[in-house]
XYZ file of C-alpha atoms in Angstrom:
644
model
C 0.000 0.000 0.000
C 1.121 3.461 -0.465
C 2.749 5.029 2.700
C 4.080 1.688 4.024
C 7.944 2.002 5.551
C 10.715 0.054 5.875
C 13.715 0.794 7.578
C 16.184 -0.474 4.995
C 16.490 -1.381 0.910
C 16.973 -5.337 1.798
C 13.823 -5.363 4.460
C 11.990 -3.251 1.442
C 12.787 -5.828 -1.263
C 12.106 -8.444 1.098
C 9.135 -7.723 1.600
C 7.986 -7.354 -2.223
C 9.367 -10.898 -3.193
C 6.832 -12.020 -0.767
C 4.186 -10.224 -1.953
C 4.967 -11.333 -5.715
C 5.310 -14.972 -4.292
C 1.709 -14.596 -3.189
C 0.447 -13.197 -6.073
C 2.247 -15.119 -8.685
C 5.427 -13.568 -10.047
C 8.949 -12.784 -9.615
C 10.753 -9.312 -9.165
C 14.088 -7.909 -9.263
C 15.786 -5.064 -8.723
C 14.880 -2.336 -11.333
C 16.552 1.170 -10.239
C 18.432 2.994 -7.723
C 19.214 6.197 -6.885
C 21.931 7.320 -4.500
C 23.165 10.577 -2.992
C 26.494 11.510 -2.197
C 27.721 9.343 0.776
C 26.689 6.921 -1.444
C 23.076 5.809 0.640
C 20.396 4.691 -1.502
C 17.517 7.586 -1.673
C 15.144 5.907 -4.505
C 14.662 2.214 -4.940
C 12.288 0.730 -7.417
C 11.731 -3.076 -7.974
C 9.983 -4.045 -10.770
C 8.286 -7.595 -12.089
C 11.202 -10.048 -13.776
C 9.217 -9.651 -16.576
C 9.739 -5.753 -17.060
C 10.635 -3.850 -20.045
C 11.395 -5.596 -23.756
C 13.966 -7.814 -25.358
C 16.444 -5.561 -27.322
C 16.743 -6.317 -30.819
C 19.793 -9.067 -30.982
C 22.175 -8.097 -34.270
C 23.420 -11.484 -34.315
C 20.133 -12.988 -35.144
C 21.068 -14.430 -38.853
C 23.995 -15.936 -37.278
C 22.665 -17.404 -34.701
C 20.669 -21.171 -34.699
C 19.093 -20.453 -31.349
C 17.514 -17.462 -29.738
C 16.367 -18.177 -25.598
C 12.260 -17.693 -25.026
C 11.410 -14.066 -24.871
C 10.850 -13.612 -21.115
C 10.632 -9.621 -21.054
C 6.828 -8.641 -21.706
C 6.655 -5.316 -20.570
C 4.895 -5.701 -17.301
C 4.429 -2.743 -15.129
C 4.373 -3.699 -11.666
C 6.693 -2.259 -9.018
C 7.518 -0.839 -5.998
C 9.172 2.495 -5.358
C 10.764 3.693 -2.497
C 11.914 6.716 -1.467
C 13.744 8.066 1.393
C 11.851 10.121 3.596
C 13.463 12.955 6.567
C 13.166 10.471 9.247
C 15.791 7.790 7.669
C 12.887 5.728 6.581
C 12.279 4.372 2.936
C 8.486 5.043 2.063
C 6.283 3.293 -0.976
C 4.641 6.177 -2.717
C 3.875 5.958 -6.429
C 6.009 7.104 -8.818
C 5.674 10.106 -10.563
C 4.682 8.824 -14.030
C 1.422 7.064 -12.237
C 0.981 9.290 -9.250
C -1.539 10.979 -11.053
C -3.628 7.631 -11.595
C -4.132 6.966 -8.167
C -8.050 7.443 -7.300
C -7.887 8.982 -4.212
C -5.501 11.748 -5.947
C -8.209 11.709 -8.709
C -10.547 15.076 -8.870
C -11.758 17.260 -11.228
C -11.311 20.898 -9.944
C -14.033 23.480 -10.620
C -12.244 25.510 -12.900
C -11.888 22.841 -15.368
C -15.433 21.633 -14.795
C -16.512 24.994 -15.731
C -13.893 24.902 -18.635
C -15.435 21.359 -19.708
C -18.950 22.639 -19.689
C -17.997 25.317 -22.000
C -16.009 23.058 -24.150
C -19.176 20.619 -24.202
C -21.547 23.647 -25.127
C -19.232 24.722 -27.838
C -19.239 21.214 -29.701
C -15.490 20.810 -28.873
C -14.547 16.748 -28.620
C -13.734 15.318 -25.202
C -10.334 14.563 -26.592
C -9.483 17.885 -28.012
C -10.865 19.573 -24.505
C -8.484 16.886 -22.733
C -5.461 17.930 -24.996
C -6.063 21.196 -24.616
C -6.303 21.277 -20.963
C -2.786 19.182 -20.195
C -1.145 21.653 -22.388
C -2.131 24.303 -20.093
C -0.768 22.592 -17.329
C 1.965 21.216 -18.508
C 1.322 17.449 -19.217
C -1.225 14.275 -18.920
C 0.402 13.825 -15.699
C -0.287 17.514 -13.858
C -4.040 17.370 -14.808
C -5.010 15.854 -11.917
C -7.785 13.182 -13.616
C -7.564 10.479 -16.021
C -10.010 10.723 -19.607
C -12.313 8.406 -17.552
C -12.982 10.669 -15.247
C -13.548 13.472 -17.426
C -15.946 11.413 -19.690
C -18.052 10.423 -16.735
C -18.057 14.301 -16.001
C -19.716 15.081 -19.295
C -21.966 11.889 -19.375
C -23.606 12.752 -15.998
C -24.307 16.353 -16.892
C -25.630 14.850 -20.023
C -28.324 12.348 -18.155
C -28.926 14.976 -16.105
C -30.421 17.309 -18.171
C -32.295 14.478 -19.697
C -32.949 12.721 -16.332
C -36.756 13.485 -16.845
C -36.958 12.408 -20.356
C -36.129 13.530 -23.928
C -39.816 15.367 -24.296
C -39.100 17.395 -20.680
C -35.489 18.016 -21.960
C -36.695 19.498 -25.286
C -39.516 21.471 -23.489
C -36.727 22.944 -21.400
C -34.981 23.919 -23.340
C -37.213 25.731 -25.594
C -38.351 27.441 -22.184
C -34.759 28.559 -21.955
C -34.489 29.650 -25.499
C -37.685 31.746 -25.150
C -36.054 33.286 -21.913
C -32.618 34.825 -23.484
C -34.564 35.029 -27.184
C -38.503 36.208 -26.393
C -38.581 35.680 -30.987
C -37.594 32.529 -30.254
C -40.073 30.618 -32.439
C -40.749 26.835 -31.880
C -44.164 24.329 -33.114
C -44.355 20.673 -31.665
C -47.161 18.295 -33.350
C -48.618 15.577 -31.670
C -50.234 12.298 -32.750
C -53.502 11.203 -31.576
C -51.457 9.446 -28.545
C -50.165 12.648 -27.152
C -46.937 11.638 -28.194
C -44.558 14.297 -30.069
C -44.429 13.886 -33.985
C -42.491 16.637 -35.176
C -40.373 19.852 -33.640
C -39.765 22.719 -35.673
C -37.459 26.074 -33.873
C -36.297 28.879 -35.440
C -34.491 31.970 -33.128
C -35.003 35.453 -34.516
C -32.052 35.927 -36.398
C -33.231 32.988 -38.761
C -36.289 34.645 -38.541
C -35.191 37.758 -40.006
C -32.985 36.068 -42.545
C -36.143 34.234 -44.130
C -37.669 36.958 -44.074
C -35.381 38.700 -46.421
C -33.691 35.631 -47.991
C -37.076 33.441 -48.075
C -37.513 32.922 -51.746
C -35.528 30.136 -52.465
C -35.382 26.995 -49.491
C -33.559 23.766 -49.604
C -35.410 21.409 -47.874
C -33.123 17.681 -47.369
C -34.779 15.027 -45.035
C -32.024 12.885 -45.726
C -29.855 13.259 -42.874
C -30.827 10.771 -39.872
C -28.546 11.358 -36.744
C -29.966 10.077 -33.561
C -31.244 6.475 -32.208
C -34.944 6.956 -33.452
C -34.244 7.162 -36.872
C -35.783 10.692 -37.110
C -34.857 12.453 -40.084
C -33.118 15.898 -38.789
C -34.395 18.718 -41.588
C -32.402 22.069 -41.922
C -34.324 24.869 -44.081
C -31.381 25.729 -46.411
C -31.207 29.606 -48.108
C -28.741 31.243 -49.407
C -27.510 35.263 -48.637
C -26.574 38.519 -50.602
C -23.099 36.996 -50.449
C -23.960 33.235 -51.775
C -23.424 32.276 -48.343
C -25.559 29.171 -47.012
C -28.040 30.523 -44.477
C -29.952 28.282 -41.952
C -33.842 29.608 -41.802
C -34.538 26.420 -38.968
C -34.684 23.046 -38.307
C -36.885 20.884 -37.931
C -37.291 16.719 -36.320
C -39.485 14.643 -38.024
C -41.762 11.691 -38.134
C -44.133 12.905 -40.340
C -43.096 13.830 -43.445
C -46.357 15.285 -44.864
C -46.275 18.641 -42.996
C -44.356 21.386 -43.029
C -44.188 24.264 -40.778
C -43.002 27.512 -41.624
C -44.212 31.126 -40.660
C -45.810 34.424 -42.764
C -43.796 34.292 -46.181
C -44.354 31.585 -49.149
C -40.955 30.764 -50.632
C -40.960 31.258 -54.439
C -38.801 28.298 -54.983
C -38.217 25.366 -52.693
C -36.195 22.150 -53.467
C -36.431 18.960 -52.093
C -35.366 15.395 -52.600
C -38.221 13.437 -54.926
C -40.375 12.295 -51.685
C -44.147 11.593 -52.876
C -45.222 13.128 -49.372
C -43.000 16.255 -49.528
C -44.468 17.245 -52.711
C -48.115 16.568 -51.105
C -47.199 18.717 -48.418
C -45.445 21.266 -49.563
C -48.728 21.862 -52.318
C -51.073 22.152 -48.917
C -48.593 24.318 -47.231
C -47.142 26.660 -49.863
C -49.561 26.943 -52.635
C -47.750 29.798 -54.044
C -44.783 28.460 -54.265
C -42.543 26.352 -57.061
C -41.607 23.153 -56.426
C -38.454 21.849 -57.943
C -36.711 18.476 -57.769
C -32.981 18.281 -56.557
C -31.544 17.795 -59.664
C -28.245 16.068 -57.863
C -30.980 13.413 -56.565
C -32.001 12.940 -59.950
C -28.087 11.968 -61.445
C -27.840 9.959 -58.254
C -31.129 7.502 -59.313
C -30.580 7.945 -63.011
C -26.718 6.305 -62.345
C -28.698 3.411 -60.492
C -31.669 3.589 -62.544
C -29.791 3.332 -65.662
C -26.290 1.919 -64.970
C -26.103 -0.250 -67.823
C -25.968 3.097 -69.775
C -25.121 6.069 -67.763
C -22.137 4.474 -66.454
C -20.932 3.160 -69.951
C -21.697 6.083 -72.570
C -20.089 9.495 -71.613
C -22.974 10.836 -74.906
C -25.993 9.400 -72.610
C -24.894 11.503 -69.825
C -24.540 14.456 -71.918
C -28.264 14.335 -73.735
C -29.608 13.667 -70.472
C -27.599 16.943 -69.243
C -29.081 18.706 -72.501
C -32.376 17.942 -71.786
C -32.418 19.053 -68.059
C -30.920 22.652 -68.916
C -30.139 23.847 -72.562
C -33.838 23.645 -74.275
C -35.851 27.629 -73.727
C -38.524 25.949 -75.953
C -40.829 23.272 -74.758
C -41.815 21.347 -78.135
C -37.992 21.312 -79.107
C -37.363 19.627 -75.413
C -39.589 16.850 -76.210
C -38.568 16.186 -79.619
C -35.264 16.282 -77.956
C -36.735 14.090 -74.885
C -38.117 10.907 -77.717
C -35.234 11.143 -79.596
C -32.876 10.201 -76.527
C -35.326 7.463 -75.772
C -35.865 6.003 -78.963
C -31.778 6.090 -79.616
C -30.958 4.347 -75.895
C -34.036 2.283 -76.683
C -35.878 3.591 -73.280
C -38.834 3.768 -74.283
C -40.303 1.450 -72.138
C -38.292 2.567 -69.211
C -40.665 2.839 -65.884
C -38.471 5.059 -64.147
C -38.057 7.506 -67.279
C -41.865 7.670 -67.236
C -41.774 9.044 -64.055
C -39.735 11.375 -64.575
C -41.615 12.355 -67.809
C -44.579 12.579 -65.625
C -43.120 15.964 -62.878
C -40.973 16.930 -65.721
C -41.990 20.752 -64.770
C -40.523 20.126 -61.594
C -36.819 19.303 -62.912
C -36.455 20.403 -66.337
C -35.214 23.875 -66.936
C -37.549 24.660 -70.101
C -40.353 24.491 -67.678
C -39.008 26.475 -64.835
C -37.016 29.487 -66.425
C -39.536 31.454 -65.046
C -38.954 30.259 -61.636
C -36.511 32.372 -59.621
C -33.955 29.906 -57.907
C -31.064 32.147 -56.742
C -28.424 30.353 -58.760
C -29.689 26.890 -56.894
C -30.454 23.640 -58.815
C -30.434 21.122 -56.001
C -30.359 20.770 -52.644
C -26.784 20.811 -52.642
C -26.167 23.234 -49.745
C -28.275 21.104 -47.331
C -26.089 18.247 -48.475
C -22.873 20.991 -47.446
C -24.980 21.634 -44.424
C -25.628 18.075 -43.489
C -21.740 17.262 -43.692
C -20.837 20.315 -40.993
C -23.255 18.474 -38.952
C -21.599 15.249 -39.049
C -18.924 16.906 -37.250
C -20.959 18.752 -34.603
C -24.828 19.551 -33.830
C -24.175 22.539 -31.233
C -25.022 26.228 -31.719
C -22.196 26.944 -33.032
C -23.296 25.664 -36.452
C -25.057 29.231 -36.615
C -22.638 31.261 -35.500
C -20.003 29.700 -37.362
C -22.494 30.343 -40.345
C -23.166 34.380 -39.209
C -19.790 34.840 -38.353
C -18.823 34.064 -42.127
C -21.519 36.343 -43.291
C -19.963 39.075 -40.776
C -16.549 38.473 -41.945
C -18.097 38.658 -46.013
C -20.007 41.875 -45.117
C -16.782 43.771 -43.765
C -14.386 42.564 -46.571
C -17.239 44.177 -48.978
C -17.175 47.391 -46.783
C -13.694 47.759 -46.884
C -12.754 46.622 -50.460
C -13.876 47.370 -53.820
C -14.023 44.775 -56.534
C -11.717 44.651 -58.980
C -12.424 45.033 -62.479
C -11.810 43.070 -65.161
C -12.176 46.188 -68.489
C -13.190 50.428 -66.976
C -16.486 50.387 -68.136
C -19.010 52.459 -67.240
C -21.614 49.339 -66.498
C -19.512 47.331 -64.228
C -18.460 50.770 -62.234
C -22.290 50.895 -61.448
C -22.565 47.327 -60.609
C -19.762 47.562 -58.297
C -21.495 49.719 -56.604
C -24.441 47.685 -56.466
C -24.136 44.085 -55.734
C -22.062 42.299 -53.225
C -18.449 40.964 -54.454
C -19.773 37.208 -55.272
C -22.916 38.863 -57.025
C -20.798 41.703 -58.959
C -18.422 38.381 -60.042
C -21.442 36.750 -61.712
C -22.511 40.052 -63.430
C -19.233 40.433 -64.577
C -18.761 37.110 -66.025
C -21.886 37.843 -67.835
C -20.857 40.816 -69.277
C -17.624 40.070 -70.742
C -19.262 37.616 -72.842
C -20.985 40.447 -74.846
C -17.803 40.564 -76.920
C -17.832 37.067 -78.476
C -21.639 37.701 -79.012
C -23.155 38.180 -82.555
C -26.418 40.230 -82.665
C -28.623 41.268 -85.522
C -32.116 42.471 -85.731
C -35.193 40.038 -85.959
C -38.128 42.441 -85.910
C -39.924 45.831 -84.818
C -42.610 47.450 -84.044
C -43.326 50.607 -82.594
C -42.236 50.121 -79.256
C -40.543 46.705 -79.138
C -37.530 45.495 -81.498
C -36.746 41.771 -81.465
C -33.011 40.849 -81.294
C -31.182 37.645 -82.082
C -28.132 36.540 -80.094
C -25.658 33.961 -80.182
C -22.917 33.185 -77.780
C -19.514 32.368 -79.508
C -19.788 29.024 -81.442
C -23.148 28.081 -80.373
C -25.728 27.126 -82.534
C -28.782 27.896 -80.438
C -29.749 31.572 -80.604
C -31.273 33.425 -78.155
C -34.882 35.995 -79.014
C -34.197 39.057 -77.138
C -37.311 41.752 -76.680
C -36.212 45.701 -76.005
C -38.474 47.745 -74.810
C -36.732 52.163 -75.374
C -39.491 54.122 -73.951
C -39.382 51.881 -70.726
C -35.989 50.480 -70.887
C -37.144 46.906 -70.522
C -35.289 43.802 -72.144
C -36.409 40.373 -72.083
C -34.268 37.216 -73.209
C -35.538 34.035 -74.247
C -33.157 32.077 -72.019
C -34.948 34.007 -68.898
C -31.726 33.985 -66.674
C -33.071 37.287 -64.919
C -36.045 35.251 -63.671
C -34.417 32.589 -62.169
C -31.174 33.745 -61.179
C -31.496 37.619 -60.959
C -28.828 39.324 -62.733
C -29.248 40.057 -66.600
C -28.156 37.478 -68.814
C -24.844 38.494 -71.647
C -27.531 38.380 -74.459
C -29.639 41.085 -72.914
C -26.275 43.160 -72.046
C -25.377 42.991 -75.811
C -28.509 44.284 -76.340
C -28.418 47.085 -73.945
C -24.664 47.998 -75.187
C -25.736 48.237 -78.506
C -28.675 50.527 -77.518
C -26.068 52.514 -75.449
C -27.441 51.604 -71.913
C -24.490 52.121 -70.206
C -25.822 51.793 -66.568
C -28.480 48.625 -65.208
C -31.646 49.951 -65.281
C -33.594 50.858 -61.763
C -35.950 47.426 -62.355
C -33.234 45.349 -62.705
C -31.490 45.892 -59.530
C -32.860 44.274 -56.176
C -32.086 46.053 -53.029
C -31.251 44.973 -49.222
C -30.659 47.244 -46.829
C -28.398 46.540 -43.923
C -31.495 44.122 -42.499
C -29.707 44.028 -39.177
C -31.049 47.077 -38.031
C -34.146 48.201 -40.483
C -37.336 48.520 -40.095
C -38.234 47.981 -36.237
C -41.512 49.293 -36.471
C -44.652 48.018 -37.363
C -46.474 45.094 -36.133
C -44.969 43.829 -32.771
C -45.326 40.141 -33.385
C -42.906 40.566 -36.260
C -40.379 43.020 -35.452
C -39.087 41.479 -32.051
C -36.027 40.211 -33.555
C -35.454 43.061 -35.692
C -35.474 45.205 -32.548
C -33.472 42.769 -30.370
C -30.857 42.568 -33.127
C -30.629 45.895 -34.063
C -30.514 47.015 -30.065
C -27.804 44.079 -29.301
C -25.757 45.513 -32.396
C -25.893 49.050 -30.121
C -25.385 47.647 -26.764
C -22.337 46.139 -28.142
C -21.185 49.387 -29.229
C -22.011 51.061 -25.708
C -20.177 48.145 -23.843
C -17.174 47.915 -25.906
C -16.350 51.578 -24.834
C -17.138 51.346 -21.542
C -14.869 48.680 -20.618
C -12.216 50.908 -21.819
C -11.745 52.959 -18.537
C -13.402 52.697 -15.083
C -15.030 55.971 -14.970
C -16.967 55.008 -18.177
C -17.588 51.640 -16.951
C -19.327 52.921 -13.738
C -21.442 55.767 -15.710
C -22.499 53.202 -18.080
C -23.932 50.647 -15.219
C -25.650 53.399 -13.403
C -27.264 54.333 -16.659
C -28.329 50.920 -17.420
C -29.930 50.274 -13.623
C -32.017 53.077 -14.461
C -32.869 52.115 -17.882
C -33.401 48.691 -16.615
C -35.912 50.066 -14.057
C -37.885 52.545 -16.044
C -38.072 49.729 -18.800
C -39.827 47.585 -16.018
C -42.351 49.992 -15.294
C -42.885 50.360 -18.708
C -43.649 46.921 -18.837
C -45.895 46.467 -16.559
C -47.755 49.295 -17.877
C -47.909 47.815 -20.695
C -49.515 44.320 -18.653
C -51.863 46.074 -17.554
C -53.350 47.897 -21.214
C -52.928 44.168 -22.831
C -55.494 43.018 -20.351
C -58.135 44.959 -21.730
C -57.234 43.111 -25.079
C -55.156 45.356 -27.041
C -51.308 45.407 -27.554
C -49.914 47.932 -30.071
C -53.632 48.617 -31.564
C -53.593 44.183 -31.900
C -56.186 42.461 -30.517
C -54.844 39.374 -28.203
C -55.657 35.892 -28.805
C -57.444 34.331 -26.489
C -55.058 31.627 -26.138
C -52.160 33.747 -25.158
C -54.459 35.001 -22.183
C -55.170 31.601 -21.274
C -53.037 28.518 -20.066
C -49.525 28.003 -18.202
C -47.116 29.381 -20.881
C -47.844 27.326 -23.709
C -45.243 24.185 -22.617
C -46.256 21.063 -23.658
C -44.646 17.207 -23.298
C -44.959 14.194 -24.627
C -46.360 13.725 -20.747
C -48.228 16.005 -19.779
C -50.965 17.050 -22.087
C -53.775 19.535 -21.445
C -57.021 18.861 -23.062
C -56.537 22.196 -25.521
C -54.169 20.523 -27.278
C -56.504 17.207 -27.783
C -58.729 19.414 -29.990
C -56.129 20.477 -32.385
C -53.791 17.311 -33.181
C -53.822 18.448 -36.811
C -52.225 21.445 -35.688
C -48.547 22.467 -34.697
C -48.458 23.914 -30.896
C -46.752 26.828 -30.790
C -45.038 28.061 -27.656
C -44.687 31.349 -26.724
C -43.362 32.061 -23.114
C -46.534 33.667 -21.666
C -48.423 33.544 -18.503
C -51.875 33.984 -17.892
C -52.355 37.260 -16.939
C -53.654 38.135 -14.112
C -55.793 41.143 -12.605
C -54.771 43.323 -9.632
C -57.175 41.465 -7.654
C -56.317 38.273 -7.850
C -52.431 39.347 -7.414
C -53.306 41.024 -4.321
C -54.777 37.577 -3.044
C -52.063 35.860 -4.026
C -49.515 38.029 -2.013
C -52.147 38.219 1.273
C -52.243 34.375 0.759
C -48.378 34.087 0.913
């Protein structure tokens, strides 16, 4: 046992061949350490069977080799001399720190581990990182074990009373630091949950301004029920991938997502997505993931796609070169009737929601430069590696870094022309790039005229060595132009052929109804209806308290002015509040009447366990939470506080 003491090295090893004896095994003498009048100060024995055979340079030579008897066995004894002439077993220092009653996790580095575990940092990059700081494995004071059980009982207990309570919980706390926090939970006629759909405001915001084109991938499955996890995919002013929310699902068939219809949305081909999506966004365009469609066609079709390189490129022509619909199907028989497909079931199909892939049907249909769900797929392998928070802010902190770089730069320009000057000034640096491309190809374009009339001439454009042409329609007295090939509808930036027509006319800036607009959405319009502009407001006052803070920190006397100004901003905004209380309880907030099942109820929180009858009624429905107590009336608060 550690702390045992012998008077002298032979009593010491003594005693440890009798110990081995018992045991099973032999020992020897393994090291020894003595000071200068030559007594011994550190002994260590060690099992017979210690350490490895070195590697013998005679062994072609030799005809017999003895039986390895060195295994690398790490028992032992160490003793070391102690003040009163005593030699004492302690452990030595490569192990010391194994030894469970030595074992602890202090509260510094629990604190650092929650953080670590919050962040979606790996147990073994938190463990790494913390015996650098201290110098070593050996000076962290706990072995991976114990750090791992650490984690594992924080996780069980915040899910000691069950996933549903866990999930509810956390919404709760959500709600608390984010009162936009938006969340819907559908239940099945066994009170069970179905589906869970969040969003927090800044997603909110972003769909709100990025909204018209969603990716929608239920592919990804990454927990033990076999729910599909569900992203809403966008994409930003910078071509960014945005997140919009999330959603966990059992159900397929429904969809929940608030105010705005998507132009555009893309999903996988999924019989009850498309069924949903129709009862959900009416208004919007439903197009099929043309990546999904390669994928089945290569499985579909092997004996072809995988063997002719022409297949793959008339199937390729007929999902995005045709602009007229009778030459696509022409095109369409002829590639059947030459890979003799006719018959083919799964071609059929496809035949059959042709508008829903095939780019002669949806040129009209604006996708922001998206033809598949690819960015969910992009999405979906971040999450292998993590499914934390810090998925969003890894994805806003890109779109911060994009947003200064455009602030602070200017794009560089390919020819000084008057055009891309203006567009420069107009689109973001990824946008400007497309434009650009565009327009450079107006010098290997050929243009003559088709037609006019009196306030329309009809233009005919080619690109390079191309044989299709392209029907261009110029409007003068309204500056309008409107190609065949539609790439302003669907993508949003005008197309080389309608540029050549434009330079030719001696347009030399992009007309006002060509150009979308975004403000800075951080930060605009906060007013209006109070349902809707919560996380507008919270982001655009965060953004300014950011501002105050970062200055105040900066010197003491400015640190202390700025807390007593927010105590008294933080009461006056209290009474404010409860002024406002007591107005919504005669029905009216901001001119809006309340619903009555805001007014009523315990907040809105509902489990997979506890069920109130309100819900019953509306299983079709998703809840939505919102973190609001009954209110109450001045009366019944004064009972309350008598009562207490």
């Amino acid at each position: 046992m550690i702390g045992m003491k012998f008077d002298c090295d032979d009593s010491a090893y003594e005693f440890y061949k009798q110990y081995a004896h018992r045991m099973g095994f032999s020992v020897r003498k393994q090291y020894v350490r003595r000071g200068s009048a030559g007594h011994i100060k550190r002994r260590t024995f060690c099992c017979s069977k210690q350490g490895e055979r070195a590697i013998d340079k005679r062994r072609e030579q030799v005809s017999f080799h003895h039986p390895i008897s060195q295994i690398g066995c790490l028992a032992q004894m160490t003793c070391q001399l102690q003040k009163d002439g005593m030699l004492e077993v302690f452990a030595p220092s490569p192990m010391k720190h194994m030894l469970r009653s030595n074992r602890k996790i202090t509260p510094a580095q629990q604190a650092f581990a929650d953080d670590a575990e919050k962040s979606g940092v790996s147990i073994k990059q938190t463990i790494d990182l913390l015996s650098m700081q201290v110098g070593g494995y050996e000076n962290l004071g706990f072995l991976n074990i114990d750090y791992k059980n650490h984690v594992n009982s924080k996780r069980r207990e915040a899910l000691k009373r069950g996933d549903g309570h866990a999930v509810m919980d956390h919404f709760r706390k959500m709600q608390l630091e984010d009162p936009s926090y938006f969340y819907s939970i559908q239940l099945d006629d066994d009170n069970q949950i179905l589906n869970i759909f969040w969003a927090d405001s800044r997603s909110i915001v972003d769909y709100g301004h990025f909204g018209d084109v969603i990716c929608f991938d239920t592919t990804y499955r990454t927990n033990s029920y076999g729910r599909p996890f569900a992203p809403f995919i966008g994409v930003n002013h910078h071509k960014q991938s945005i997140i919009f929310g999330a959603a966990l699902l059992y159900d397929e068939t429904i969809i929940a997502m608030s105010g705005k219809q998507p132009r555009t949305i893309f999903t996988d081909q999924s019989a009850a997505m498309a069924n949903a999506i129709e009862d959900v966004f009416p208004e919007s365009n439903h197009r099929l993931c043309v990546w999904h469609i390669y994928q089945n066609a290569a499985k579909r079709l092997h004996h072809i796609f995988n063997s002719s390189s022409q297949f793959r490129n008339d199937l390729s022509n007929c999902v995005y070169d045709f602009e007229d619909e009778n030459e696509w199907i022409v095109a369409w028989n002829n590639m059947l009737e030459t890979y003799d497909l006719i018959d083919n079931p799964w071609l059929r199909e496809m035949f059959d929601v042709k508008e829903k892939w095939c780019m002669v049907y949806g040129r009209h249909m604006f996708t922001a430069d998206m033809k598949s769900t690819q960015r969910s797929e992009s999405i979906n392998g971040v999450l292998k590696k993590y499914l934390k928070p810090k998925v969003l802010s890894d994805k806003r902190s890109q779109e911060l870094q994009a947003e200064f770089k455009m602030r602070q730069t200017t794009p560089v320009l390919l020819f000084d022309f008057e055009m891309l000057r203006h567009a420069a000034k107009l689109y973001t640096p990824e946008i400007f790039k497309m434009f650009q491309d565009e327009y450079v190809k107006i010098v290997d374009c050929t243009i003559y005229k088709a037609s006019k009339s009196d306030s329309i001439t009809e233009y005919r454009v080619k690109y390079r060595n191309k044989t299709q042409e392209h029907l261009v329609k110029y409007e003068a007295s309204i500056t309008t132009v409107q190609c065949s090939c539609m790439k302003f509808s669907f993508l949003g930036i005008l197309c080389s052929h309608a540029l050549k027509v434009l330079d030719k006319k001696n347009v030399k800036r992009i007309p006002a109804h060509y150009i979308g607009s975004i403000k800075d959405y951080r930060g605009i319009d906060i007013k209006g209806n109070a349902q809707k502009s919560v996380g507008k407001r919270l982001s655009h006052l965060s953004h300014k308290c950011l501002q105050i803070n970062t200055f105040a920190a900066e010197r003491e006397m400015m640190y202390e002015y700025v807390d007593k100004c927010f105590d008294k901003l933080l009461k006056d905004l209290q009474e404010m509040r409860i002024k406002c209380c007591l107005s919504s309880m005669e029905g009216e907030v901001h001119g809006e009447v309340i619903p009555e099942n805001v007014l009523q109820g315990d907040g809105g929180f509902k489990s997979h366990v506890d069920i109130s009858q309100d819900i019953r009624e509306i299983k079709t429905k998703p809840t939505v939470g919102q973190p609001r107590g009954r209110l109450k009336s001045s009366l019944e608060r004064k009972k309350k506080k008598i009562s207490k």
